[in-house]
XYZ file of C-alpha atoms in Angstrom:
757
model
C -1.769 -30.449 28.872
C -1.668 -26.650 28.516
C -2.665 -26.248 32.154
C 0.200 -28.505 33.284
C 2.769 -26.599 31.188
C 1.536 -23.050 31.814
C 2.241 -21.885 35.403
C -0.749 -21.423 37.678
C 0.870 -18.549 39.554
C -0.205 -15.153 38.229
C 3.123 -13.566 39.183
C 5.065 -16.288 37.358
C 2.923 -15.809 34.285
C 3.609 -12.076 34.352
C 7.351 -12.690 34.640
C 7.293 -15.035 31.625
C 5.300 -12.565 29.520
C 7.661 -9.760 30.563
C 10.703 -11.871 29.664
C 9.258 -12.738 26.265
C 8.536 -9.076 25.619
C 12.059 -8.069 26.576
C 13.493 -10.799 24.336
C 11.405 -9.644 21.370
C 12.349 -6.040 21.996
C 15.994 -7.042 22.199
C 15.830 -8.808 18.849
C 14.141 -5.804 17.255
C 16.622 -3.369 18.796
C 19.515 -5.560 17.640
C 18.221 -5.531 14.081
C 17.574 -1.798 14.164
C 20.935 -1.186 15.756
C 22.710 -3.191 13.099
C 21.258 -1.145 10.267
C 21.637 2.112 12.190
C 25.342 1.340 12.406
C 25.532 1.149 8.637
C 27.081 4.208 7.013
C 24.790 6.858 5.620
C 24.798 7.607 1.926
C 26.249 11.020 2.715
C 29.251 9.335 4.345
C 29.759 7.450 1.069
C 29.517 10.660 -0.947
C 26.104 9.823 -2.409
C 23.525 12.607 -2.512
C 19.774 12.405 -3.070
C 18.567 12.072 -6.677
C 18.115 15.348 -8.577
C 14.622 16.673 -9.254
C 12.883 17.938 -12.381
C 14.400 20.932 -14.133
C 12.405 21.884 -17.252
C 10.664 25.260 -16.914
C 7.305 26.198 -18.374
C 7.527 29.489 -20.220
C 5.129 32.401 -19.869
C 4.959 35.348 -22.230
C 3.218 36.973 -25.128
C 1.582 34.549 -27.547
C 3.468 33.705 -30.697
C 2.237 35.600 -33.722
C 2.842 33.633 -36.894
C 4.780 35.511 -39.573
C 4.054 34.849 -43.221
C 2.375 31.468 -43.569
C 3.425 29.350 -46.529
C 1.074 27.625 -48.972
C 1.421 24.419 -46.938
C 0.114 26.186 -43.822
C 3.466 26.282 -41.990
C 5.263 29.322 -40.595
C 8.902 29.555 -39.538
C 9.512 29.560 -35.785
C 13.305 29.426 -35.453
C 16.456 28.539 -37.323
C 20.128 27.921 -36.684
C 23.158 27.180 -38.826
C 21.884 23.783 -39.986
C 18.119 23.577 -39.487
C 14.888 25.554 -39.596
C 11.794 24.816 -37.472
C 8.241 25.392 -38.702
C 4.798 24.996 -37.150
C 1.276 24.929 -38.552
C -0.710 27.193 -36.186
C -3.996 25.519 -37.132
C -2.954 21.922 -36.444
C 0.180 22.384 -34.250
C 2.029 20.029 -36.591
C 5.749 20.758 -36.918
C 8.357 20.426 -39.661
C 12.163 20.657 -39.619
C 14.155 21.499 -42.753
C 17.748 20.388 -43.246
C 19.368 23.445 -44.830
C 22.162 21.398 -46.395
C 20.031 18.814 -48.175
C 16.753 20.703 -48.338
C 14.904 17.675 -46.951
C 11.913 18.439 -44.735
C 11.058 16.200 -41.795
C 7.367 16.347 -40.890
C 5.582 15.400 -37.699
C 2.723 14.041 -39.801
C 2.032 13.046 -43.410
C 1.080 16.028 -45.608
C -2.579 16.749 -46.308
C -2.204 15.590 -49.911
C -1.277 12.115 -48.662
C -3.916 12.012 -45.935
C -6.594 12.295 -48.630
C -5.418 8.970 -50.066
C -5.433 7.148 -46.720
C -8.016 4.382 -46.351
C -8.321 4.313 -42.544
C -11.172 6.272 -40.974
C -12.230 7.767 -37.666
C -9.776 8.049 -34.780
C -7.007 6.283 -36.722
C -7.211 8.901 -39.454
C -7.239 11.711 -36.898
C -4.171 10.259 -35.176
C -2.279 10.450 -38.473
C -2.810 14.234 -38.426
C -1.911 14.845 -34.773
C 1.504 15.531 -33.180
C 0.437 13.466 -30.172
C -1.889 10.673 -29.086
C -3.101 10.922 -25.513
C -4.974 8.574 -23.201
C -6.761 9.686 -20.050
C -9.172 8.275 -17.494
C -11.928 10.006 -15.551
C -12.435 9.515 -11.825
C -12.358 5.894 -10.691
C -13.255 4.648 -14.165
C -10.524 2.459 -15.678
C -11.709 2.931 -19.262
C -9.031 4.778 -21.200
C -10.236 7.552 -23.473
C -8.029 8.391 -26.443
C -7.589 11.909 -27.732
C -5.449 13.893 -30.191
C -4.935 17.455 -31.396
C -8.106 17.350 -33.515
C -10.292 17.001 -30.403
C -12.958 19.727 -30.396
C -12.524 20.167 -26.627
C -8.853 21.115 -27.089
C -7.339 24.578 -27.329
C -3.693 25.095 -28.364
C -1.677 28.215 -27.501
C 1.850 29.101 -28.607
C 4.684 30.883 -26.793
C 8.022 31.577 -28.503
C 11.073 30.303 -26.623
C 14.768 30.401 -27.372
C 15.454 28.447 -30.593
C 11.936 27.075 -30.658
C 8.352 27.182 -29.516
C 6.168 25.934 -26.672
C 2.713 24.568 -27.455
C 0.286 24.280 -24.540
C -2.728 22.038 -25.007
C -5.702 22.734 -22.741
C -8.766 20.513 -22.402
C -10.916 23.191 -20.794
C -13.901 20.983 -19.947
C -11.627 18.366 -18.389
C -9.339 20.784 -16.517
C -6.432 18.908 -18.074
C -3.496 20.597 -19.808
C 0.103 19.902 -20.812
C 2.916 21.551 -22.761
C 5.227 20.343 -25.521
C 8.375 22.291 -26.397
C 10.375 22.057 -29.629
C 13.940 23.410 -29.580
C 16.464 23.370 -32.435
C 19.953 21.999 -31.764
C 23.087 21.720 -33.872
C 22.251 18.033 -34.419
C 18.513 18.404 -35.062
C 15.923 19.262 -32.452
C 14.653 18.337 -28.999
C 11.139 17.555 -27.881
C 10.553 18.446 -24.231
C 7.517 17.725 -22.075
C 8.017 19.545 -18.746
C 6.345 17.895 -15.797
C 5.590 21.351 -14.426
C 3.419 21.960 -17.477
C 1.037 19.087 -16.737
C -2.051 20.225 -14.842
C -4.782 17.878 -13.614
C -7.301 20.103 -11.829
C -10.384 17.934 -12.350
C -11.317 14.271 -12.419
C -9.491 13.615 -15.695
C -6.077 12.014 -15.172
C -3.436 11.517 -17.842
C -2.736 7.836 -18.466
C -0.196 8.012 -21.314
C 1.209 10.393 -23.898
C 2.617 9.328 -27.273
C 4.390 12.396 -28.745
C 5.190 12.705 -32.459
C 3.780 9.234 -33.254
C 4.220 9.735 -37.018
C 7.389 11.818 -37.206
C 9.067 10.985 -40.534
C 6.546 8.217 -41.263
C 7.033 6.438 -44.602
C 4.158 5.185 -46.759
C 4.176 1.526 -47.804
C 7.071 0.527 -50.044
C 7.519 3.924 -51.675
C 11.022 4.404 -50.267
C 13.973 2.207 -49.376
C 14.828 2.014 -45.724
C 13.793 0.633 -42.376
C 12.706 1.307 -38.835
C 15.427 0.781 -36.231
C 14.317 -0.689 -32.878
C 16.517 -1.335 -29.803
C 15.973 -5.098 -29.735
C 19.107 -6.813 -28.372
C 22.119 -5.258 -30.124
C 19.784 -3.607 -32.648
C 16.984 -4.604 -35.009
C 15.746 -3.471 -38.416
C 12.163 -3.597 -39.687
C 12.414 -3.114 -43.442
C 9.767 -1.320 -45.473
C 9.698 -3.988 -48.173
C 8.838 -6.817 -45.771
C 5.424 -7.745 -44.479
C 5.015 -8.970 -40.888
C 2.854 -12.031 -40.161
C -0.848 -11.293 -39.846
C -0.940 -11.953 -36.091
C 1.878 -9.479 -35.314
C 0.510 -6.247 -33.876
C 3.674 -4.179 -33.852
C 6.659 -3.644 -31.590
C 5.917 -2.055 -28.205
C 8.305 -2.770 -25.335
C 9.503 -0.967 -22.232
C 12.964 0.550 -22.143
C 15.099 -1.496 -19.688
C 12.392 -4.165 -19.625
C 9.183 -4.284 -17.624
C 9.268 -2.837 -14.141
C 8.906 -5.886 -11.853
C 7.022 -3.717 -9.351
C 4.200 -3.400 -11.883
C 3.522 -7.147 -11.596
C 3.293 -7.684 -15.341
C 5.603 -10.670 -15.481
C 4.174 -14.159 -15.391
C 5.194 -17.763 -15.176
C 4.781 -18.440 -18.878
C 5.937 -15.101 -20.227
C 8.449 -15.756 -23.020
C 12.021 -14.704 -22.400
C 13.119 -11.695 -24.394
C 16.089 -9.373 -24.448
C 15.201 -6.277 -22.415
C 15.965 -2.965 -24.087
C 19.301 -1.665 -22.771
C 19.450 1.716 -24.512
C 16.637 4.243 -25.181
C 17.133 4.789 -28.898
C 14.985 4.339 -31.986
C 15.501 5.470 -35.552
C 14.180 5.681 -39.076
C 16.056 5.569 -42.393
C 14.584 6.644 -45.727
C 16.884 6.976 -48.723
C 19.623 9.531 -48.005
C 17.938 10.770 -44.825
C 17.622 9.267 -41.359
C 17.192 10.193 -37.737
C 18.256 8.719 -34.421
C 15.909 9.577 -31.549
C 17.384 9.341 -28.054
C 15.076 9.393 -25.032
C 17.245 11.353 -22.610
C 14.677 12.266 -19.930
C 11.830 10.012 -18.863
C 13.577 6.995 -20.372
C 13.099 4.893 -17.247
C 9.344 5.098 -17.735
C 9.011 4.797 -21.497
C 8.374 2.262 -24.231
C 9.454 2.153 -27.868
C 6.612 1.656 -30.325
C 7.049 0.602 -33.975
C 4.124 0.062 -36.336
C 4.911 -1.239 -39.826
C 2.600 -0.403 -42.692
C -0.677 -2.301 -42.635
C -1.141 -2.549 -38.869
C -2.948 0.737 -38.086
C -2.375 2.676 -41.323
C -0.464 2.511 -44.588
C 2.533 4.167 -42.905
C 5.630 2.787 -41.227
C 5.907 4.741 -37.978
C 8.125 4.797 -34.912
C 7.882 6.715 -31.640
C 8.221 6.702 -27.869
C 5.255 6.248 -25.559
C 5.309 7.737 -22.063
C 3.014 6.045 -19.520
C 2.107 8.367 -16.651
C 0.100 5.823 -14.709
C -0.177 2.042 -14.518
C -3.149 -0.269 -14.463
C -2.952 -3.115 -11.964
C -5.055 -5.609 -10.077
C -5.939 -4.421 -6.568
C -6.911 -7.091 -4.074
C -10.466 -6.613 -2.814
C -9.623 -7.835 0.694
C -7.150 -9.930 2.582
C -9.661 -12.771 2.713
C -9.830 -13.401 -1.026
C -7.640 -13.531 -4.117
C -10.208 -11.543 -6.096
C -8.785 -8.432 -7.748
C -10.293 -5.425 -9.468
C -8.725 -3.298 -12.184
C -7.326 -0.089 -10.764
C -5.472 2.922 -12.171
C -2.836 4.259 -9.805
C -3.740 7.633 -8.354
C -0.295 9.226 -8.364
C 1.306 9.856 -11.738
C 4.947 9.340 -12.669
C 6.258 12.832 -12.084
C 9.275 13.457 -14.285
C 10.330 15.604 -17.206
C 10.383 14.002 -20.643
C 12.843 14.769 -23.433
C 13.600 13.150 -26.790
C 16.603 14.282 -28.824
C 16.156 13.837 -32.572
C 19.512 13.761 -34.364
C 18.905 14.264 -38.081
C 21.310 12.451 -40.413
C 22.085 12.792 -44.103
C 24.130 11.043 -46.789
C 26.673 8.457 -45.642
C 25.437 8.743 -42.047
C 21.825 7.936 -42.951
C 21.836 4.302 -41.790
C 22.038 2.272 -38.580
C 25.800 2.840 -38.382
C 25.255 6.592 -38.516
C 22.545 6.252 -35.870
C 24.992 4.364 -33.633
C 27.631 7.062 -34.164
C 25.051 9.712 -33.215
C 24.218 7.776 -30.057
C 27.897 7.401 -29.180
C 28.315 11.147 -29.606
C 25.382 11.629 -27.234
C 26.980 9.286 -24.682
C 30.286 11.138 -24.917
C 28.640 14.572 -24.763
C 26.818 13.569 -21.573
C 29.806 11.890 -19.898
C 28.148 8.471 -20.036
C 31.183 6.589 -21.381
C 34.563 6.057 -19.717
C 37.756 7.259 -21.351
C 38.991 5.441 -24.434
C 40.619 2.077 -23.816
C 44.392 1.929 -23.985
C 45.937 -0.094 -26.830
C 46.951 -3.644 -25.957
C 49.299 -6.126 -27.582
C 47.202 -9.117 -26.511
C 43.435 -9.355 -26.267
C 42.097 -9.829 -22.701
C 40.224 -13.032 -21.829
C 37.536 -12.794 -19.172
C 37.830 -15.858 -16.953
C 35.020 -16.449 -14.480
C 35.879 -19.069 -11.855
C 33.225 -20.669 -9.660
C 34.372 -21.503 -6.151
C 31.409 -23.670 -5.241
C 27.937 -23.644 -3.760
C 25.632 -25.078 -1.156
C 23.918 -28.325 -2.132
C 21.629 -30.782 -0.342
C 23.397 -33.691 1.346
C 22.285 -36.227 3.937
C 19.084 -34.405 4.819
C 20.792 -31.029 5.116
C 23.051 -28.719 3.142
C 26.774 -28.646 2.662
C 29.129 -26.382 0.731
C 30.493 -28.234 -2.301
C 33.842 -26.823 -3.483
C 34.356 -26.688 -7.250
C 37.477 -24.499 -7.464
C 39.718 -23.745 -4.501
C 42.019 -20.757 -4.654
C 45.033 -23.046 -5.087
C 43.279 -24.797 -7.959
C 42.501 -21.398 -9.468
C 46.235 -20.660 -9.461
C 46.862 -23.902 -11.353
C 44.251 -22.969 -13.964
C 45.924 -19.609 -14.504
C 49.402 -21.146 -14.744
C 48.276 -23.622 -17.380
C 46.480 -20.957 -19.413
C 49.575 -18.763 -19.393
C 51.615 -21.730 -20.598
C 49.062 -22.260 -23.394
C 49.632 -18.723 -24.650
C 46.691 -16.927 -23.026
C 48.717 -13.841 -22.216
C 46.100 -11.394 -20.910
C 43.626 -12.515 -18.252
C 40.927 -10.814 -16.212
C 39.430 -12.945 -13.459
C 36.027 -12.791 -11.819
C 35.557 -15.119 -8.854
C 32.055 -16.254 -7.952
C 30.710 -18.732 -5.438
C 33.016 -17.394 -2.718
C 30.346 -16.430 -0.157
C 30.179 -18.327 3.124
C 26.473 -19.034 2.608
C 27.222 -20.841 -0.649
C 24.371 -18.974 -2.313
C 24.275 -16.574 -5.231
C 21.423 -14.246 -4.213
C 22.680 -13.536 -0.717
C 24.200 -10.880 1.474
C 25.614 -13.488 3.884
C 29.028 -13.330 2.261
C 31.705 -13.014 4.889
C 33.947 -14.592 5.946
C 34.889 -16.180 2.615
C 34.010 -19.877 2.348
C 36.679 -21.892 4.155
C 36.151 -24.926 1.887
C 37.878 -23.099 -0.978
C 40.656 -21.592 1.117
C 39.047 -18.977 3.309
C 40.552 -15.580 4.016
C 44.178 -16.748 3.975
C 43.702 -18.622 0.716
C 42.096 -15.705 -1.063
C 44.818 -13.305 0.094
C 47.508 -15.580 -1.300
C 45.604 -16.005 -4.572
C 44.992 -12.295 -5.088
C 48.615 -11.470 -4.240
C 49.921 -14.068 -6.696
C 47.638 -12.790 -9.443
C 48.707 -9.201 -8.850
C 52.329 -10.255 -9.219
C 51.369 -11.589 -12.649
C 49.479 -8.417 -13.551
C 46.094 -10.169 -13.461
C 43.173 -8.292 -11.854
C 40.777 -10.306 -9.675
C 37.217 -9.088 -9.168
C 34.631 -10.768 -6.950
C 31.111 -11.351 -8.197
C 28.315 -9.952 -6.072
C 24.578 -9.197 -6.125
C 22.677 -6.293 -4.583
C 19.202 -6.730 -6.087
C 17.240 -9.932 -5.513
C 17.762 -11.761 -2.214
C 16.501 -14.992 -0.769
C 14.746 -14.346 2.550
C 16.348 -17.353 4.219
C 19.842 -16.249 3.179
C 19.614 -12.536 3.846
C 20.169 -10.357 6.887
C 17.775 -7.820 5.421
C 14.154 -7.875 6.511
C 11.844 -8.647 3.623
C 9.047 -6.667 5.270
C 11.117 -3.646 6.304
C 13.755 -3.519 3.558
C 11.983 -5.154 0.634
C 10.728 -3.198 -2.347
C 6.951 -2.768 -2.476
C 4.968 -3.556 -5.616
C 2.307 -1.301 -7.067
C -0.363 -3.053 -4.960
C 1.646 -2.149 -1.799
C 2.628 -5.765 -1.076
C 6.265 -6.816 -0.810
C 7.500 -7.607 -4.311
C 8.396 -11.294 -4.417
C 9.660 -13.474 -7.261
C 10.517 -17.118 -7.599
C 14.049 -17.437 -8.961
C 14.372 -19.093 -12.311
C 17.284 -19.812 -14.542
C 19.404 -17.154 -16.287
C 18.238 -14.188 -14.211
C 14.578 -14.778 -15.064
C 12.017 -14.232 -12.334
C 8.429 -15.394 -12.478
C 6.223 -13.382 -10.143
C 3.856 -15.879 -8.558
C 1.188 -14.292 -6.322
C 0.954 -15.892 -2.914
C 4.207 -17.812 -3.232
C 7.113 -16.903 -0.987
C 10.073 -16.082 -3.183
C 13.048 -13.811 -3.569
C 12.612 -10.144 -2.767
C 14.448 -7.009 -3.907
C 16.299 -4.964 -1.315
C 15.626 -1.235 -1.349
C 18.656 0.270 -3.142
C 19.520 2.667 -0.323
C 19.686 -0.151 2.214
C 21.553 -2.375 -0.237
C 24.170 0.307 -0.875
C 24.609 1.046 2.831
C 25.138 -2.648 3.485
C 27.500 -2.933 0.523
C 30.158 -0.765 2.135
C 31.012 -3.584 4.538
C 31.642 -5.900 1.582
C 33.688 -3.301 -0.276
C 35.835 -2.673 2.791
C 36.362 -6.398 3.438
C 37.317 -7.186 -0.154
C 39.577 -4.157 -0.163
C 41.474 -5.550 2.825
C 42.276 -8.765 0.975
C 43.557 -6.835 -2.039
C 40.708 -7.427 -4.509
C 40.837 -5.453 -7.749
C 37.119 -4.717 -7.686
C 33.571 -6.069 -7.635
C 31.643 -7.475 -10.581
C 27.911 -6.882 -10.070
C 25.752 -9.494 -11.787
C 22.423 -8.474 -10.261
C 21.407 -4.888 -9.644
C 23.553 -2.230 -11.330
C 23.562 -2.736 -15.071
C 20.727 -5.227 -15.472
C 17.900 -4.454 -13.041
C 15.609 -1.440 -12.597
C 12.423 -1.150 -10.563
C 10.123 1.236 -8.728
C 9.383 1.048 -5.024
C 5.829 1.861 -3.962
C 6.645 2.020 -0.253
C 4.422 4.794 1.046
C 7.180 6.109 3.324
C 10.017 6.084 0.783
C 8.683 5.851 -2.756
C 11.270 5.499 -5.508
C 10.991 5.771 -9.273
C 13.081 3.706 -11.674
C 15.082 6.870 -12.337
C 15.911 6.998 -8.616
C 17.004 3.354 -8.656
C 19.235 3.976 -11.680
C 20.750 6.986 -9.924
C 21.521 5.008 -6.769
C 22.919 2.038 -8.691
C 25.099 4.344 -10.782
C 26.302 5.975 -7.564
C 27.211 2.540 -6.187
C 29.247 1.807 -9.311
C 31.045 5.130 -8.928
C 31.762 4.471 -5.252
C 33.000 0.940 -5.959
C 35.260 2.127 -8.763
C 36.676 4.904 -6.596
C 37.468 2.410 -3.834
C 39.039 -0.282 -6.031
C 39.782 1.277 -9.384
C 37.684 -1.331 -11.192
C 34.049 -2.432 -11.357
C 32.136 -4.686 -13.730
C 28.486 -5.295 -14.569
C 26.343 -7.822 -16.360
C 24.338 -6.950 -19.488
C 25.165 -3.238 -19.403
C 22.116 -0.971 -19.499
C 23.445 2.339 -20.766
C 23.190 4.140 -17.414
C 25.896 1.786 -16.063
C 28.467 2.225 -18.847
C 30.226 5.268 -17.409
C 31.989 3.360 -14.633
C 32.137 -0.171 -16.066
C 35.546 -1.695 -16.751
C 33.828 -4.730 -18.272
C 30.318 -5.687 -19.338
C 29.648 -9.410 -19.106
C 27.143 -10.986 -21.509
C 26.544 -7.756 -23.406
C 23.289 -7.884 -25.432
C 24.444 -9.485 -28.672
C 21.369 -11.655 -29.279
C 17.942 -10.581 -30.497
C 14.575 -11.549 -29.030
C 13.712 -13.296 -32.300
C 10.583 -11.209 -32.788
C 8.886 -12.053 -36.075
C 8.504 -8.356 -36.774
C 12.287 -7.759 -36.801
C 13.879 -8.598 -40.163
C 17.564 -8.244 -39.335
C 19.787 -7.991 -36.260
C 22.614 -5.429 -36.405
C 25.416 -4.415 -33.975
C 24.088 -0.944 -33.145
C 24.977 -1.069 -29.426
C 28.455 -2.565 -30.005
C 29.180 0.147 -32.598
C 28.173 2.788 -30.047
C 30.494 1.613 -27.256
C 33.392 -0.347 -28.808
C 36.758 1.079 -27.864
C 35.382 2.598 -24.659
C 33.966 -0.415 -22.792
C 35.129 -4.012 -23.293
C 32.293 -6.534 -23.409
C 31.793 -10.279 -23.669
C 29.141 -12.484 -25.188
C 27.923 -15.746 -23.640
C 30.835 -17.685 -22.067
C 32.415 -19.983 -24.642
C 31.623 -23.137 -22.694
C 27.932 -22.213 -22.419
C 27.119 -21.294 -26.011
C 24.072 -22.879 -27.611
C 25.730 -22.986 -31.051
C 29.440 -22.920 -30.379
C 30.914 -21.989 -33.768
C 28.058 -19.710 -34.817
C 28.085 -17.772 -31.546
C 31.872 -17.483 -31.670
C 31.670 -15.854 -35.103
C 28.937 -13.491 -33.891
C 31.163 -12.406 -30.985
C 34.004 -11.691 -33.419
C 31.739 -9.810 -35.830
C 30.428 -7.657 -32.967
C 33.835 -6.917 -31.404
C 33.479 -8.847 -28.131
C 36.359 -10.250 -26.091
C 36.578 -13.984 -25.248
C 35.019 -15.316 -22.061
C 34.773 -18.632 -20.210
C 33.086 -19.702 -16.964
C 35.007 -22.606 -15.428
C 35.579 -24.903 -12.483
C 38.545 -27.060 -11.603
C 36.329 -29.956 -10.535
C 33.926 -31.710 -12.925
C 30.763 -29.687 -13.504
C 28.690 -32.211 -11.555
C 30.064 -30.502 -8.433
C 27.658 -27.660 -9.235
C 24.579 -29.861 -9.609
C 21.773 -28.742 -7.269
C 23.647 -25.550 -6.351
C 22.768 -22.014 -7.414
C 25.271 -22.499 -10.245
C 23.709 -25.682 -11.598
C 23.030 -24.018 -14.939
C 26.750 -24.107 -15.701
C 26.448 -27.556 -17.201
C 29.918 -27.891 -18.768
C 32.675 -26.152 -16.859
C 35.599 -28.480 -16.099
C 38.847 -26.746 -17.008
C 40.617 -29.927 -18.087
C 37.888 -30.524 -20.674
C 38.028 -26.980 -22.059
C 41.725 -26.110 -21.785
C 42.703 -26.858 -25.384
C 39.568 -25.225 -26.786
C 40.250 -22.080 -24.746
C 43.767 -21.773 -26.146
C 42.474 -22.316 -29.678
C 39.696 -19.755 -29.308
C 41.973 -17.216 -27.643
C 44.302 -17.308 -30.639
C 41.363 -16.422 -32.903
C 40.255 -13.479 -30.789
C 43.849 -12.366 -30.312
C 44.094 -11.642 -34.031
C 41.851 -8.651 -33.205
C 44.010 -7.250 -30.392
C 45.056 -4.271 -32.520
C 41.446 -3.015 -32.745
C 40.531 -3.623 -29.086
C 40.684 0.114 -28.320
C 39.302 1.391 -31.616
C 35.879 2.615 -32.654
C 33.835 0.661 -35.165
C 33.390 3.021 -38.111
C 31.340 0.811 -40.416
C 29.402 -2.427 -40.610
C 27.736 -3.889 -43.661
C 26.325 -7.032 -45.170
C 28.581 -7.759 -48.150
C 26.324 -10.591 -49.307
C 23.963 -13.089 -47.748
C 25.727 -14.606 -44.751
C 28.830 -12.393 -45.075
C 29.344 -9.316 -42.884
C 32.206 -6.825 -42.683
C 33.114 -4.764 -39.611
C 35.526 -1.867 -40.198
C 37.606 -0.162 -37.502
C 39.242 3.261 -37.241
C 42.604 2.307 -38.720
C 40.944 0.655 -41.722
C 41.131 -2.909 -40.397
C 38.306 -5.011 -41.829
C 36.984 -8.128 -40.123
C 34.962 -10.261 -42.529
C 32.778 -12.960 -41.004
C 31.513 -15.579 -43.449
C 28.709 -17.589 -41.866
C 28.376 -19.684 -45.005
C 31.933 -21.016 -44.745
C 31.977 -20.612 -40.926
C 35.216 -18.625 -41.098
C 36.465 -15.103 -40.514
C 39.253 -13.053 -42.060
C 41.176 -10.024 -40.802
C 42.499 -7.485 -43.283
C 44.832 -5.200 -41.378
C 44.481 -1.477 -41.933
C 47.236 1.053 -42.202
C 45.506 4.190 -41.018
C 46.172 6.159 -37.878
C 44.032 5.758 -34.770
C 41.731 8.692 -34.174
């Protein structure tokens, strides 16, 4: 058969081979040409990410002045605080001049004598750091601390503080830690330039100040604050279940490129802000990881897990362990430690609090001050007479029909106008619209967007809709994704443009519900587009939506909820680089439209966000966390509006509504004009109850409840407390108090009479 089909003439065969080669080359050149025609980042005003900046200081060794009976000598002081160091142990202490309270890096020697743990655990209690390293190709991690006999510590005075350099002479491994006083407390800095690995020993992780401010047992009232969901408290007087081994989770969630996710991994709320804190009586601190936060985890250890102390700290991994495939012929993997370390400066800002500020509310205020000081929040919201309602409308999606696929419309642009008209008639006076399911491909994770789906009105229909909404003063944003893509619905090349995992393979994930991805080795799934390529391609979308008069873009995948590394050998990126590029995209989008929105709202995305959809208001329900508190809402309310789960998708409708009111969210619904069955088997099939006609009366009723809080929409939250079991009070700047009674399933608003500040 092959002989009959394949020409016998040698010249004909050569012509066919030549033609096939030219065709392949043409396809490749077309693809290359398309991406080469994309604008450069420089044309979009986006520069390369900044590098490390912390210097390592050289100079005469520090000579300790008079050493006190506790072994500490003063290093520096300012108007509010004094810094001390023990030259024998390198432990530090900070004294609050106003209250006289002394914060210690480690429990005092008198308390260590009473500790029951032995060996390395006891040594760790006396060390200002816990370090792990590996030697050569060995994957066994060796733990060390400042009591290690192989270690030598030297001190150099620096402005407002001191630099301690630790040198493992036999290992040719050294690093520096710097302590600098500030007006709010002090900073811990770990300059990347100070880390030297001249031998076979390689730093795996560094846990600085693991016992700073640690509290013994139930001796004091207070709690550990962890960034779980909106905020979580681990109280000293509670005892975690025996099987709980502490709290240790990555800031911004696990890096998908590290291949740690799995099919059966339980869903949890990823950490959206790099803050932890500790309260003890009239004293507290809020620790903010300001550098190195994209490669950090928050670690909390209640009393009884590794010692009798409640402790809280940040852990900085410098390398990752992963499974490296032995060969392409087998699935067998061997444990491997990556050769190249995460090269970035580390900094933790400890803001020391006293008196009325020594609780989670004070910690949130300290974090807000940090955000404002570092230009990470937008300007204050303007007052409004009516609360805004975020209305997300789903145009439709592609679904299987008759052996193929067909776009199923759920809300045309004309039908969207009818929904708006009826809501206005029902008294919903302030609307913000996000339109999703508008892409021609009918898919959510796609870059095949344009032209707009004709089944819902196409380009002419969307222009008319946007124009009509603008006449009513209603902004219309279009939902979009720039992170995960489906190979069959993307113009990007998975091999050329896809992010590489730590094992150098293209990172792939099988899409699951609610933005969850299970990484299944060997299974073709969604891939993540390199952020530079994604941003370059995004300009076409921004320009097209700008021509139809859109108010902005609402990113639901990528900026605000996704961070990853790229291990591409030719263009390696850290998570810090990804955050920088995504933040730059938000800035560019906002500059082009005037408005941009995100989903979830990791703190790096807040600066440009006009709205955060599905802000983290729920906890992960960890058994170790005793109470959920609105730390993150307190930090951003009045600067960034945010929603909870859409009203029509709540698991517990009345309970979740009250939680949204307690936490200062604005109302939100995700709707269709057609019955929700129109979305079955589409990418929006999880929206199981969406028909506007079914929800219209409930929306009007709920809007009236939220609208009673319109006067505090632009205000800061100044206090939050539990008045009694099941009753919580949120207080705003003008004195307005919102009391939510979960026992009676009601809320009350007591209007304040104070001036806005």
